[in-house]
Amino acid sequence: MHPRGRLWLVCIVLLTVPWTHASAEGQASDQFCSLIPVLEADGERANASVAWQVGLGPRLPGSNASEALLTGLEERHTSWSFTRDAHPYGATGLTNLVAMYPPEADLSTDLALGFGAHYDTRHMADREADEANRSTPIPGANDGASGVAAVEELMHLIPTMNLDHAVVVVMFDAEDQGPVPELEGSRRWADNLSEAEREHLAGFVLLDMVGDASLDLANISSNHPALNNVMKPLSEAMGLVSGHEGCAGTTTRDVYQPDVRAWIGDDHLNINAVEIPAMVIIDHRYGPNVTKLDDGYWHSLQDTPDKVSAESLETVARLVELGLRSGAWMEAVTPEDPVEEPPTVEPQPITFAGPLGLLMLGWAFVIGLASISIVAIVALRRLRPPPASTTWSWDEA
Ligand SMILES: [Zn+2]
């Protein structure tokens, strides 16, 4: 090819790269849009789970209510296999409930995504306005039951999804005990994962306080921005980002607010701590017109089922379901095949052995001989006697 033709080809390739990338992003959201009609997470069923859990009474570690909740989950999700992950904790002990799908999957050998929530409820309503009530346990409709209810929706649906990876669900105990929430159940679970289990757990999405009838989800920091960044395209597709084009047109719903950033101490931090990508979906502004965590109904006796809505539970459960069905969560935590680097050319030491060496020696000999000849010719010319003197004349014309 003519060099100029080659230059044009390079220019065309360089100009095309950004556009092919943009169209790949467009296809991703088309893929979300085609899946939205098949989402099945059911807000009414999730809301009924919240009512059931709250009806058991405070789910304190080691309590009968906790035991009834765990037994109930095992009985409701018979397609899953369950393990109880028990640890010493105060006078009562704590018990995380670990579920696997497919039931024969093994986290030490099978690639898995993790989902979870804490099921315990705070032992004291320390944000209660009336000091006399601050030692009473909270009902935990949003702070406890809503996360479990949304994860239960995934547990109902995952066996029908034909995923190409396993799923581990963990319901954590002892998140909300202690003077400040201790996150103890998740710490024990994460710290006891074997190296093989850590390697096979690609990422973990935690759900906590996802039922607030006035749902607003901030952009919560995570140790793995790529996992966290999935929230925005999923939310946009579902029409949850105000002013953005969703699959059903421009939305006015203002549920996910990518520009409102927050750091929240929750169970995902303990999973972060053992270097597994982990994030939390949480509405940390519980109640209408609430601007921060320690306002509203959080850690108070007002955390009751009437503050939680089926619509909010369904929105969050479907958002997570969309990420699962599309593969977006898994893609975020499993990097594409690494691009093959061109082989680096090691500078070779120059040696005079072999045919190349002989050639170079030959050239050196020729150049040396030529130089000597030139010097000799110049020297001989200088030794010649000067020619007879020449007379110059100038004519003025
Ligand atoms: Zn809490």
Short mmCIF file of N, CA and C and ligand atoms in Angstrom, two decimals, residues 118 120-122 138 143-144 175-176 181 208-209 298-299 303, ligand 1:
data_model
loop_
_atom_site.label_atom_id
_atom_site.label_comp_id
_atom_site.label_asym_id
_atom_site.label_seq_id
_atom_site.Cartn_x
_atom_site.Cartn_y
_atom_site.Cartn_z
N HIS A 118 -28.49 -7.47 56.78
CA HIS A 118 -28.49 -7.90 58.18
C HIS A 118 -29.93 -8.14 58.61
N ASP A 120 -30.68 -8.86 62.02
CA ASP A 120 -30.90 -8.48 63.42
C ASP A 120 -31.44 -7.05 63.48
N THR A 121 -32.06 -6.73 64.61
CA THR A 121 -32.58 -5.36 64.80
C THR A 121 -31.94 -4.74 66.03
N ARG A 122 -31.87 -3.43 66.01
CA ARG A 122 -31.14 -2.73 67.08
C ARG A 122 -31.83 -2.95 68.43
N ILE A 138 -35.91 -1.57 68.76
CA ILE A 138 -36.68 -0.99 67.66
C ILE A 138 -37.43 -2.10 66.88
N ASP A 143 -34.82 -0.90 59.00
CA ASP A 143 -33.46 -1.22 59.42
C ASP A 143 -33.42 -2.67 59.88
N GLY A 144 -33.32 -3.55 58.92
CA GLY A 144 -33.31 -4.99 59.20
C GLY A 144 -34.21 -5.72 58.22
N GLU A 175 -25.40 -6.95 63.32
CA GLU A 175 -24.92 -5.74 62.66
C GLU A 175 -25.16 -4.54 63.56
N ASP A 176 -26.34 -4.55 64.21
CA ASP A 176 -26.85 -3.31 64.81
C ASP A 176 -26.83 -3.33 66.33
N PRO A 181 -23.35 0.66 66.01
CA PRO A 181 -23.49 -0.63 65.32
C PRO A 181 -22.13 -1.31 65.10
N ASP A 208 -29.53 -2.69 52.64
CA ASP A 208 -29.89 -2.30 54.01
C ASP A 208 -30.76 -1.04 53.91
N MET A 209 -31.82 -1.00 54.66
CA MET A 209 -32.72 0.17 54.68
C MET A 209 -33.14 0.56 53.25
N TRP A 298 -34.68 6.62 61.74
CA TRP A 298 -33.56 5.70 61.97
C TRP A 298 -33.33 5.47 63.46
N HIS A 299 -33.18 4.22 63.85
CA HIS A 299 -32.90 3.81 65.23
C HIS A 299 -33.90 4.41 66.22
N ASP A 303 -39.58 3.18 63.38
CA ASP A 303 -39.17 2.33 62.25
C ASP A 303 -40.16 1.15 62.12
ZN ZN B 1 -29.28 0.21 62.10
#
